[in-house]
Amino acid sequence: MNKPRTLAEKVWDDHLVVKGEDGTPDLIYIDLHLVHEVTSPQAFDGLRQAGRPVRRLDLTIATEDHNTPTLAIDKPIADETSRVQIQTLRNNAEEFGVRLHSLGDVEQGIVHVVGPQLGLTMPGITVVCGDSHTSTHGAFGAMAFGIGTSEVEHVLATQTLPLKPFKTMAINVEGTLKPGVSAKDIILAVIAKIGANGGQGYVLEFRGSAIRALSMEGRMTICNMAIEAGARAGMVAPDQTTFDYLEGRPHAPVGADWDAAVEYWKTLPTDEGAVFDAEVNLDADTLEPFVTWGTNPGQGISLSDVVPSPEDFSDPNERAAAERALKYMDLKPGTRLKDVPVDAVFMGSCTNSRIEDLRVFASIVEGKKKADGVRVMVVPGSARVRLEAEAEGLDKIIEAFGAEWRFAGCSMCLGMNPDQLAPGERCASTSNRNFEGRQGKGGRTHLVSPQVAAATAIRGTLSSPSDLEG
Amino acid sequence: MEKFTTVTGVGVPLRRSAVDTDQIIPAVYLKRVTKTGFDDALFANWRQDPEFILNQTEYSGARVLVAGPDFGTGSSREHAVWALRDYGFDAVLAPKFADIFRGNSGKQGLLTGVISEADCEKLWSALEAQPGVEMTVDLVEKKATLGELVVPFEIDDYIRWRLLEGLDDIALTLRNEQAISDFEAQREGWRPKTLPVRHA
C-alpha cells in the first residue's frame, strides 16, 4: 500500500524527470508553456545569443494581452513602447515558430482565459507562464505557477524547470454561499484570513462542499488569486464539473485518449488519509460580500463593515502597513464601507472576465442606468468571450446601462495600456491587486466581485446586490 | 553570470514592509525589450517624493538594501530584479521574501539574505545613525557586517552555490538531456498539444 498523497504531490511525482539529491532541486517536466509579450522578449534574446531553439513548439503558445488597447484595435498601437513590445513578440514567434494569437485574432485574449477556453489546460498537467496569475489553471487540478523571464528562457530551451518541492495547505470551505456571494468573496476572505504572504512556500488545495459546488469559472477565480496569498499555486481536484467543461473543446483529448485521460484524472484527487502541512477552514454559510480597504489583497473585510483602524492590528508591521494604506486610500477608520463613493468600476481581468462573470454583471445591471459621474468599463477576457457575450446580447445590456464595452485584454487591471485611473480616482475593480498605483499612478483600488461591481456601478458607492432591493 | 562572494558598499535602510513589485517597478516601465535601462524605473513612484531615501545624496552609490518583511510580493516580473541590479544593488536583506522574487534574484546575481526582524531593526538603526555608511555582505560566511555589528543571514543552499559558482541554469539542466528525452518518450497521448492549431 502506497503512502496516501495529496493532489499536488501526485502531479509533482508524475512530472519528475530527475529527483534532486543533497539539497539540489528536482527537475520537473512542463506540459504547457503560455507566453505573452511582457516577460518574453529577453528570454527569446537569451535563446538567440546561445543559439538554442525552442525545444517543444507543440507545448508552447503565445498571445498578446498586457499592452493591447481595448478600443480601436484595428489602428496601430499609439504608444510606441507598447507597439515595439508587441512587434517584438510577433518577430520572435515568427523566427522561432511559436503559435501566436495576435490582436484581432479570434483566440486572442488574456493568456489565462485563452488556455482553458482552448481546452489546453487540463487536470494533472504542469503549466507555467511568465505571469504570477498562472495559478488560475490550478482550477482544473493542474500544477500551475508563474515564473520569471530567466525561467521562461529555461522552459523554452529545456521544457523543464529545476524546482524544490512545495509544502501543501488545505483550504476547507464548507457550506452554501448566500445569494450575491461568490467565488471572489471566498478567496478575498481566505487571503484576509491567512494574510498576503500566509501561503508562502505552499501549494493551496481548495476543498469542501462550497468549492465542489462552484463552476469552473468560479474555481478559476479562486485559484487565480492564490498568488495574492503568496502561494506558489492553488489547486482544485478535478471532478465531473471539470470533465464537462473540457469535453469537446478544441484541444481536449478525443476518443481513446479522452477515455484514458478521464481514467487517470479520476485518480488525482487527494487520497483519504493524506496529510497536509497546514489546514485552514472557512465557513461558506456566513460569508458576506468582501471588499479590500487597503493596498494589499490581505487588507479585506466584509462590505457591511467599517474601515478598520491601525490600532486594531497588534503586529507592528501590520499596523504601520494599515496606517500607510489608509493614508494612500484616503479612508478614515470607522467609515462605513457602503458610504464610500467611487469614480470608476472596472469589470474584467484574468480573475473575473469570463463569460459567466459577464452574465452575472449583465443580469444585475439589466434595465438600469449607471450612477451619474461613474465611469464603468467592461473588458471581456478574450476575443471569443466577447463574441460569446455579443451572441447572448450582453453587450447591448451593458451599453444600455451606460458602461463601455471594450475589446479583450488585461486593460485596467494593471494599466499597461491606456486604460488607467487618474491620480486620486477610486475604483471598484474585479481584478486581483490593489497595490499602490496598480491601476494608474495615484489610483485607489477596491477589489470586489462582479456582483459587487455591478451593484456599485448602479449606486455609485460600494454596494452589494442586496442593497438594490426595496 | 559573475561569481558572487562578498560585496561592500553603501547600505540603505528601507523602513517598509510588504514592498510589492508594483512599487519596485511600476507596470508602465515593463515595456522595454532589453534587460538593461531600468535604473530610472526603480521605485519610480516613491522617488517622486524628494524625501524618499534614495533621493538623499548620502545614499548615492548604494549597493545593499535592507527592507522590511515580505519584500517582492506580487507579480513575477523579473524587471524588478533588473531594476535593482541596474540601479546598483547587489544584495537585499529582509526578514522574508516572496517566492518568485527570491527565485528571480538568484538567476540575476542579486543576493537575497533572510535576516531576523530583530537584526533588521538593528541594521536599520545603525544605517540611519550614519547615513551613507558602508556595510559588507559575505555570501561565503552568510553574514552581514556594519562596523561592530555582525548579522547572520539565511539563503537557500542551492541558490547560494549557484551564486558562488556563477552558474548558468540552462547549461546545468541540459546535462540531463538523456533523462529529459526518456521522460518525453513515455508521455501519454492525451496531454495537451498546441500544434497543430485547432479552433472551436
XYZ file of C-alpha atoms in Angstrom:
670
model
C 0.000 0.000 0.000
C 1.455 3.323 -1.082
C 1.537 6.268 1.279
C -1.589 8.434 0.797
C -0.752 11.514 -1.280
C -2.298 14.890 -1.949
C -3.366 16.062 -5.416
C -0.319 18.355 -5.614
C 2.071 15.551 -4.665
C 0.623 13.245 -7.335
C 1.037 15.801 -10.117
C 4.544 16.587 -8.930
C 5.590 12.926 -8.789
C 4.288 12.300 -12.297
C 6.483 15.098 -13.700
C 9.741 14.140 -12.064
C 12.480 13.944 -14.699
C 15.365 13.852 -12.226
C 14.989 13.571 -8.471
C 17.181 16.127 -6.684
C 19.751 14.977 -4.127
C 21.631 16.748 -1.349
C 19.584 19.939 -1.478
C 19.561 20.227 -5.271
C 16.108 20.807 -6.773
C 14.020 18.248 -8.646
C 13.879 18.621 -12.407
C 10.195 18.908 -13.336
C 8.717 18.482 -16.827
C 6.424 21.250 -18.102
C 3.392 20.177 -20.162
C 2.213 23.601 -21.254
C 4.053 26.919 -21.593
C 1.988 30.068 -22.105
C 3.805 33.137 -23.406
C 2.892 36.837 -23.633
C 4.647 39.996 -24.788
C 5.853 41.458 -21.489
C 8.006 38.735 -19.940
C 9.289 37.002 -23.067
C 11.467 39.397 -25.176
C 14.583 38.973 -23.042
C 14.029 35.196 -22.910
C 13.982 34.879 -26.705
C 17.054 37.129 -26.787
C 18.824 34.688 -24.496
C 17.989 31.771 -26.774
C 19.242 33.697 -29.776
C 22.529 34.574 -28.081
C 23.109 30.952 -27.050
C 21.989 29.589 -30.415
C 19.288 27.460 -28.778
C 15.957 26.557 -30.389
C 12.574 26.282 -28.624
C 12.601 22.635 -27.537
C 8.868 21.912 -27.804
C 6.925 24.256 -30.067
C 3.964 21.887 -29.686
C 3.776 22.641 -25.946
C 4.115 26.416 -26.352
C 1.508 29.060 -27.214
C 1.635 32.854 -27.162
C -0.958 35.622 -27.035
C -0.918 39.410 -26.780
C -2.700 40.756 -23.720
C -0.927 43.109 -21.297
C -0.265 46.032 -23.682
C -3.117 45.653 -26.105
C -5.565 48.544 -26.458
C -9.239 47.790 -25.788
C -10.526 50.410 -28.235
C -9.781 50.932 -31.941
C -7.848 47.670 -32.198
C -7.723 47.965 -35.974
C -5.448 51.026 -35.688
C -1.696 50.924 -34.989
C -0.985 50.996 -31.251
C -0.395 54.634 -30.335
C 2.131 54.092 -27.541
C 5.493 53.419 -29.158
C 6.979 51.219 -26.435
C 3.831 49.069 -26.320
C 3.883 48.764 -30.082
C 7.559 47.742 -30.071
C 6.979 45.143 -27.361
C 4.111 43.547 -29.249
C 6.024 43.676 -32.521
C 8.949 42.004 -30.738
C 6.697 39.099 -29.726
C 5.429 38.811 -33.308
C 9.006 38.754 -34.632
C 10.101 36.186 -32.049
C 7.099 33.942 -32.705
C 7.828 34.097 -36.428
C 11.553 33.444 -36.032
C 11.212 30.537 -33.574
C 7.940 29.127 -34.915
C 5.788 29.705 -31.826
C 1.997 29.670 -32.257
C 0.770 33.220 -31.615
C -2.695 34.708 -31.329
C -2.330 38.395 -32.181
C -4.663 41.293 -31.566
C -7.627 40.866 -33.886
C -7.399 37.042 -33.887
C -10.469 35.237 -32.528
C -8.348 33.362 -29.958
C -6.517 36.484 -28.700
C -7.040 37.468 -25.114
C -5.701 37.239 -21.591
C -3.366 34.264 -21.534
C -5.168 32.718 -18.538
C -8.526 32.929 -20.271
C -7.221 31.603 -23.592
C -5.571 28.397 -22.274
C -8.703 26.989 -20.608
C -11.073 28.071 -23.376
C -8.981 26.222 -25.988
C -9.052 23.096 -23.820
C -5.254 23.193 -23.425
C -5.482 23.473 -19.661
C -6.420 20.097 -18.204
C -6.125 18.072 -14.990
C -2.833 16.532 -13.952
C -0.577 18.684 -16.123
C 2.069 21.267 -15.291
C 1.528 24.787 -16.657
C 3.877 27.759 -16.480
C 3.815 31.310 -17.794
C 5.820 34.443 -17.115
C 2.914 35.801 -15.134
C 2.081 35.260 -11.481
C -1.615 34.656 -12.170
C -0.776 31.389 -13.911
C -2.125 29.892 -10.685
C -5.536 30.266 -12.408
C -5.061 26.973 -14.269
C -4.893 25.071 -10.968
C -8.698 25.143 -11.037
C -8.504 22.090 -13.317
C -6.286 20.111 -10.960
C -3.174 21.209 -12.840
C 0.021 22.350 -11.129
C 0.341 25.881 -12.489
C 2.579 28.718 -11.439
C 4.142 31.986 -12.523
C 7.812 32.221 -13.443
C 10.335 34.964 -14.160
C 11.908 35.714 -17.526
C 15.042 33.624 -16.832
C 12.748 30.670 -16.197
C 10.756 31.447 -19.360
C 14.027 31.092 -21.279
C 14.800 27.918 -19.343
C 11.476 26.325 -20.244
C 11.715 27.410 -23.876
C 15.147 25.750 -24.065
C 14.590 22.615 -21.974
C 10.808 22.189 -21.336
C 11.762 21.616 -17.688
C 12.381 23.630 -14.537
C 14.581 22.894 -11.529
C 12.207 23.248 -8.587
C 12.167 22.436 -4.906
C 9.066 20.646 -3.609
C 6.371 22.852 -2.099
C 4.530 22.370 1.166
C 0.798 21.715 0.969
C -2.057 23.604 2.617
C -5.710 22.538 2.618
C -8.245 25.368 2.458
C -11.518 23.748 3.515
C -14.596 25.740 2.547
C -17.748 24.018 3.737
C -21.359 25.152 3.448
C -23.501 27.016 0.944
C -22.909 30.549 -0.298
C -25.729 33.046 0.222
C -27.206 34.699 -2.867
C -24.990 37.543 -4.061
C -21.890 35.920 -2.550
C -19.402 34.366 -4.965
C -16.064 32.665 -5.504
C -14.358 36.076 -5.384
C -15.629 36.623 -1.847
C -14.304 33.195 -0.809
C -10.792 33.965 -1.998
C -10.768 37.538 -0.626
C -11.862 36.116 2.741
C -9.182 33.402 2.611
C -6.456 35.973 1.877
C -7.717 38.259 4.643
C -7.589 35.273 6.990
C -4.115 33.917 6.199
C -2.522 37.196 5.064
C -0.981 38.371 1.799
C 2.026 36.148 2.458
C 0.327 33.437 4.517
C 0.574 30.939 1.687
C 4.280 31.442 1.052
C 6.014 28.196 0.155
C 2.702 26.333 -0.136
C 0.514 24.919 -2.826
C -3.044 25.581 -1.672
C -5.700 22.966 -2.329
C -9.221 24.399 -2.166
C -11.596 21.732 -0.872
C -15.007 21.274 0.638
C -18.634 21.384 -0.407
C -18.619 25.094 -1.319
C -15.735 24.533 -3.754
C -17.329 21.408 -5.264
C -20.481 23.436 -5.946
C -18.575 26.083 -7.942
C -18.433 26.250 -11.741
C -15.037 26.111 -13.469
C -15.174 29.893 -13.815
C -15.593 30.258 -10.052
C -12.776 27.815 -9.371
C -10.525 29.771 -11.743
C -11.302 32.994 -9.872
C -10.217 31.341 -6.635
C -7.025 29.740 -7.933
C -6.162 32.937 -9.825
C -5.742 34.760 -6.515
C -3.807 32.007 -4.697
C -0.727 34.068 -5.579
C -2.242 37.006 -3.654
C -1.843 34.891 -0.525
C 1.814 34.459 -1.513
C 1.275 30.813 -2.542
C 3.136 29.330 -5.495
C -0.046 27.650 -6.749
C -3.687 26.930 -5.973
C -5.469 23.741 -6.988
C -8.923 22.180 -7.053
C -9.349 18.432 -7.553
C -10.861 17.520 -10.930
C -14.404 16.148 -10.941
C -17.381 15.852 -13.298
C -17.673 19.666 -13.472
C -14.097 19.757 -14.800
C -14.663 16.982 -17.344
C -17.905 18.557 -18.575
C -16.171 21.907 -19.089
C -13.330 20.314 -21.065
C -15.099 17.797 -23.261
C -15.409 18.989 -26.849
C -13.058 21.969 -26.522
C -10.682 22.387 -29.488
C -7.604 20.875 -27.845
C -9.257 18.497 -25.371
C -8.357 14.853 -25.964
C -10.771 12.774 -28.057
C -11.671 9.089 -28.437
C -9.406 6.640 -26.661
C -7.181 9.495 -25.445
C -10.199 11.086 -23.732
C -11.103 7.819 -22.012
C -7.518 7.246 -20.861
C -7.288 10.813 -19.648
C -10.519 10.668 -17.628
C -9.474 7.375 -16.094
C -6.193 8.964 -14.983
C -7.804 12.226 -13.888
C -10.113 10.306 -11.570
C -7.066 9.012 -9.670
C -5.805 12.541 -8.953
C -7.931 13.751 -6.008
C -6.145 13.718 -2.650
C -6.161 10.266 -1.052
C -8.094 9.548 2.112
C -5.601 9.890 4.963
C -3.142 12.124 3.114
C -1.662 14.755 5.403
C -1.394 18.456 4.539
C 1.363 20.562 6.083
C -1.280 23.102 7.126
C -5.084 23.399 7.126
C -7.386 26.418 7.151
C -11.183 26.356 7.465
C -13.686 28.872 6.137
C -17.442 28.818 6.692
C -19.310 29.479 3.433
C -22.719 29.785 5.154
C -21.848 33.001 6.982
C -19.655 34.566 4.284
C -20.698 38.027 3.072
C -19.588 40.059 0.065
C -15.999 41.108 0.643
C -14.031 44.205 -0.309
C -10.467 45.383 0.243
C -9.907 48.675 2.073
C -6.089 48.813 1.806
C -3.194 48.386 -0.585
C -2.566 44.674 -0.386
C -5.104 41.927 -1.082
C -4.944 40.716 2.528
C -6.418 44.017 3.707
C -10.010 42.938 3.126
C -13.193 42.908 5.180
C -16.938 42.313 4.850
C -18.585 45.026 2.807
C -21.137 45.587 5.589
C -18.284 46.514 7.958
C -16.476 49.785 8.664
C -12.943 50.845 7.677
C -10.617 49.424 10.354
C -8.227 51.470 12.467
C -4.457 50.847 12.616
C -4.932 50.255 16.361
C -6.922 47.130 15.500
C -3.647 45.434 14.494
C -1.327 44.097 17.183
C 1.567 43.282 14.818
C 3.692 46.455 14.408
C 4.381 45.779 10.703
C 0.671 45.288 10.003
C -0.185 48.412 11.956
C 2.346 50.500 10.018
C 1.094 48.978 6.746
C -2.519 49.817 7.686
C -1.545 53.403 8.502
C 0.178 53.842 5.154
C -2.677 52.125 3.317
C -5.404 54.286 4.866
C -3.434 57.424 4.017
C -2.948 56.300 0.432
C -6.584 55.197 0.102
C -7.792 58.423 1.766
C -10.060 56.492 4.151
C -10.898 57.281 7.770
C -11.251 54.499 10.342
C -14.886 53.887 11.292
C -16.304 54.974 7.909
C -18.997 52.584 6.672
C -17.594 50.968 3.536
C -21.004 51.302 1.911
C -20.688 55.090 2.252
C -17.513 55.168 0.148
C -18.197 56.699 -3.304
C -16.282 55.515 -6.366
C -15.229 57.263 -9.587
C -14.870 54.133 -11.664
C -15.870 50.488 -11.903
C -13.649 48.015 -13.745
C -15.200 44.706 -14.746
C -12.502 42.479 -16.210
C -9.025 40.871 -15.688
C -7.888 37.234 -15.538
C -9.762 36.992 -12.229
C -13.264 37.868 -13.464
C -13.632 38.330 -17.223
C -15.055 35.002 -18.348
C -18.480 34.577 -19.840
C -20.076 33.622 -16.524
C -18.700 36.790 -14.898
C -20.147 38.930 -17.695
C -23.505 37.167 -17.397
C -23.653 37.870 -13.666
C -22.745 41.523 -14.192
C -25.269 41.953 -17.003
C -28.068 40.243 -15.062
C -27.697 42.777 -12.243
C -27.428 45.934 -14.394
C -30.081 44.893 -16.941
C -32.689 47.620 -17.409
C -30.877 50.016 -15.059
C -28.732 53.134 -15.529
C -25.287 53.555 -14.056
C -24.774 56.147 -11.322
C -24.034 59.671 -12.566
C -20.359 60.519 -12.830
C -19.160 56.942 -12.501
C -17.130 55.552 -15.379
C -17.884 51.864 -15.946
C -15.598 49.775 -18.123
C -16.355 46.172 -19.095
C -13.471 44.257 -20.681
C -14.006 40.642 -21.745
C -11.123 38.249 -21.107
C -10.755 37.138 -24.699
C -11.988 37.893 -28.179
C -14.005 34.691 -28.026
C -15.643 35.654 -24.726
C -16.554 38.975 -26.340
C -18.181 37.204 -29.288
C -19.999 34.812 -26.985
C -21.313 37.704 -24.898
C -22.455 39.540 -28.012
C -24.262 36.438 -29.269
C -26.175 36.462 -25.977
C -26.907 40.200 -26.232
C -24.898 41.061 -23.117
C -23.144 43.918 -24.929
C -26.497 45.609 -25.562
C -27.450 45.343 -21.879
C -24.062 46.675 -20.790
C -24.123 49.601 -23.239
C -27.733 50.495 -22.413
C -26.641 50.618 -18.784
C -24.115 53.297 -19.742
C -20.963 51.195 -19.478
C -18.158 50.977 -22.034
C -17.993 47.639 -23.867
C -14.341 47.066 -24.776
C -12.095 44.646 -26.648
C -10.213 41.890 -24.800
C -7.046 42.270 -22.738
C -5.569 42.883 -19.296
C -6.634 46.520 -19.510
C -7.106 48.459 -16.290
C -6.018 45.580 -14.064
C -2.501 46.954 -14.382
C -2.781 49.878 -16.758
C -0.007 48.962 -19.188
C -2.291 50.140 -21.976
C -4.173 53.480 -21.962
C -6.862 52.123 -19.567
C -5.748 53.796 -16.347
C -7.105 55.640 -13.340
C -6.185 59.297 -12.860
C -4.373 60.231 -9.623
C -6.779 60.140 -6.675
C -9.517 58.300 -8.551
C -11.214 55.466 -6.666
C -12.233 52.277 -8.424
C -14.256 49.180 -7.537
C -12.413 46.561 -9.540
C -12.958 42.861 -10.184
C -9.198 42.452 -10.684
C -6.673 40.916 -8.297
C -4.271 43.552 -6.981
C -4.906 46.717 -5.023
C -1.260 47.759 -4.769
C -0.447 51.483 -4.759
C -0.625 52.811 -8.307
C -1.574 49.441 -9.763
C -4.392 50.809 -11.931
C -2.654 54.081 -12.679
C -0.398 56.355 -10.648
C -2.202 57.560 -7.536
C -5.266 55.441 -8.327
C -7.139 53.774 -5.447
C -8.390 50.228 -5.906
C -11.051 48.274 -4.004
C -11.096 44.612 -5.042
C -14.626 43.244 -5.394
C -16.702 40.510 -7.049
C -18.644 41.047 -10.307
C -21.825 41.203 -8.209
C -20.444 43.996 -6.027
C -19.005 45.760 -9.094
C -22.466 45.785 -10.693
C -24.272 46.998 -7.579
C -21.597 49.659 -7.041
C -21.938 50.868 -10.634
C -25.678 51.312 -10.072
C -25.481 53.092 -6.704
C -22.175 54.943 -7.062
C -20.983 53.824 -3.637
C -19.534 50.425 -2.664
C -22.650 48.205 -2.614
C -23.733 44.602 -2.629
C -26.646 43.287 -4.711
C -28.798 43.066 -1.558
C -28.575 46.885 -1.282
C -30.530 47.133 -4.533
C -33.632 45.532 -3.036
C -36.554 47.554 -1.717
C 26.855 35.256 -14.538
C 29.758 36.545 -12.439
C 30.743 34.699 -9.287
C 29.429 36.298 -6.101
C 31.471 36.149 -2.915
C 31.298 39.409 -0.950
C 30.036 42.893 -1.621
C 30.928 46.082 0.250
C 29.050 49.292 -0.305
C 26.580 51.871 0.979
C 23.621 50.312 2.814
C 20.102 51.742 2.527
C 17.557 51.305 5.324
C 14.130 50.971 3.660
C 11.734 51.035 6.594
C 8.768 49.469 4.814
C 7.181 46.036 4.895
C 5.460 44.249 2.016
C 7.309 46.198 -0.680
C 5.462 44.799 -3.697
C 6.764 44.507 -7.247
C 4.470 47.315 -8.447
C 6.397 49.623 -6.078
C 9.811 48.242 -7.076
C 8.927 48.846 -10.733
C 5.507 50.146 -11.857
C 3.935 48.301 -14.788
C 4.318 51.200 -17.223
C 8.097 50.564 -17.144
C 7.774 46.913 -18.181
C 7.566 47.672 -21.874
C 11.256 47.589 -22.678
C 12.540 44.580 -24.588
C 16.052 44.638 -23.097
C 17.403 43.605 -19.689
C 19.012 46.975 -19.064
C 17.948 50.589 -18.840
C 15.613 50.072 -15.872
C 17.554 52.091 -13.276
C 15.237 55.108 -13.603
C 12.248 52.846 -13.102
C 13.311 51.536 -9.696
C 10.801 52.737 -7.065
C 9.716 55.278 -9.695
C 6.591 56.466 -7.889
C 8.254 56.759 -4.491
C 11.247 58.576 -5.983
C 8.993 61.451 -6.997
C 8.917 62.304 -3.304
C 12.100 64.373 -2.585
C 12.103 62.943 0.954
C 12.352 59.348 -0.304
C 15.526 57.738 0.971
C 17.114 57.057 -2.409
C 16.837 60.782 -3.188
C 19.169 61.608 -0.278
C 22.685 62.287 -1.579
C 24.281 60.287 1.263
C 22.881 57.128 -0.271
C 24.235 57.579 -3.781
C 26.167 54.563 -4.961
C 24.072 52.266 -2.747
C 24.723 48.534 -3.107
C 22.882 46.888 -0.196
C 19.176 47.344 0.560
C 17.809 46.469 3.997
C 13.995 46.196 3.857
C 11.085 45.003 5.989
C 9.349 41.614 5.729
C 7.593 40.312 2.579
C 9.856 42.084 0.098
C 8.985 41.451 -3.572
C 5.397 40.260 -3.244
C 3.073 40.337 -6.253
C 3.952 39.884 -9.865
C 6.527 37.546 -11.425
C 8.189 40.417 -13.319
C 11.945 39.832 -13.384
C 12.144 43.514 -14.299
C 12.003 44.148 -10.527
C 15.336 42.377 -10.182
C 16.802 44.022 -13.288
C 15.817 47.444 -11.920
C 17.509 46.776 -8.573
C 20.629 45.467 -10.366
C 20.679 48.372 -12.830
C 20.460 50.869 -10.012
C 23.496 49.228 -8.459
C 22.142 46.930 -5.776
C 23.951 43.608 -5.298
C 22.131 42.422 -2.193
C 18.795 42.809 -0.426
C 18.435 41.791 3.209
C 14.930 41.355 4.654
C 13.124 39.144 7.175
C 11.046 37.481 4.437
C 10.907 37.430 0.618
C 8.179 36.470 -1.824
C 8.972 33.168 -3.556
C 9.054 34.216 -7.193
C 11.107 37.333 -6.478
C 13.628 35.295 -4.495
C 13.952 32.786 -7.351
C 14.329 35.518 -9.968
C 17.025 37.265 -7.914
C 19.185 34.170 -7.722
C 19.229 33.989 -11.503
C 20.442 37.576 -11.918
C 23.187 37.663 -9.319
C 21.138 39.584 -6.749
C 21.649 38.142 -3.267
C 18.528 37.859 -1.101
C 19.500 37.213 2.509
C 16.884 36.433 5.153
C 17.600 38.136 8.470
C 15.652 38.128 11.742
C 13.276 41.014 12.459
C 15.431 41.975 15.453
C 18.584 42.113 13.301
C 16.673 44.052 10.644
C 15.839 46.685 13.260
C 19.486 46.790 14.402
C 20.705 47.274 10.831
C 18.109 49.990 10.185
C 19.160 51.855 13.342
C 22.863 51.538 12.536
C 22.376 52.685 8.930
C 20.205 55.616 9.994
C 22.741 56.653 12.649
C 25.407 57.084 9.953
C 23.694 57.785 6.629
C 25.844 56.590 3.752
C 27.891 54.176 5.840
C 29.261 51.142 4.028
C 28.450 47.581 5.014
C 29.675 44.202 3.830
C 27.595 41.207 2.810
C 29.602 37.986 2.794
C 27.949 35.095 0.953
C 30.699 32.625 1.867
C 30.210 33.185 5.595
C 26.478 34.085 5.280
C 26.837 37.233 7.377
C 26.457 40.988 7.022
C 28.871 43.338 8.804
C 28.459 47.025 9.654
C 31.249 48.209 11.956
C 30.932 46.165 15.141
C 27.532 44.811 14.176
C 27.589 41.308 12.661
C 24.307 39.811 11.460
C 23.872 36.259 10.114
C 21.564 35.675 7.163
C 19.951 32.620 5.596
C 19.850 31.776 1.919
C 18.791 28.643 0.075
C 21.862 26.372 -0.235
C 21.296 25.710 -3.919
C 20.860 29.384 -4.801
C 23.964 30.186 -2.746
C 26.006 27.540 -4.575
C 24.906 28.851 -7.975
C 25.728 32.432 -6.970
C 29.146 31.437 -5.602
C 29.930 29.478 -8.769
C 28.245 31.920 -11.187
C 26.467 29.015 -12.916
C 24.023 29.151 -15.831
C 20.861 27.187 -15.051
C 20.126 26.118 -18.603
C 23.571 24.606 -19.113
C 23.162 22.746 -15.805
C 19.778 21.352 -16.859
C 20.987 20.312 -20.298
C 23.412 17.940 -18.580
C 20.229 15.875 -18.104
C 19.393 15.785 -21.805
C 19.039 11.988 -21.860
C 16.691 11.955 -18.850
C 14.517 14.644 -20.472
C 14.310 12.724 -23.756
C 13.483 9.493 -21.894
C 10.717 11.290 -19.993
C 9.300 12.722 -23.211
C 9.253 9.285 -24.853
C 6.798 7.938 -22.270
C 4.378 10.916 -22.043
C 0.737 9.952 -22.573
C -1.065 10.848 -25.795
C -3.835 12.813 -24.080
C -1.523 15.538 -22.775
C -2.061 18.961 -24.347
C -0.538 19.902 -27.693
C -0.693 23.426 -29.058
C 0.113 22.230 -32.587
C -1.485 21.590 -34.983
C -3.803 24.534 -34.338
C -7.406 23.575 -33.668
C -10.229 26.095 -33.465
C -13.638 25.944 -31.882
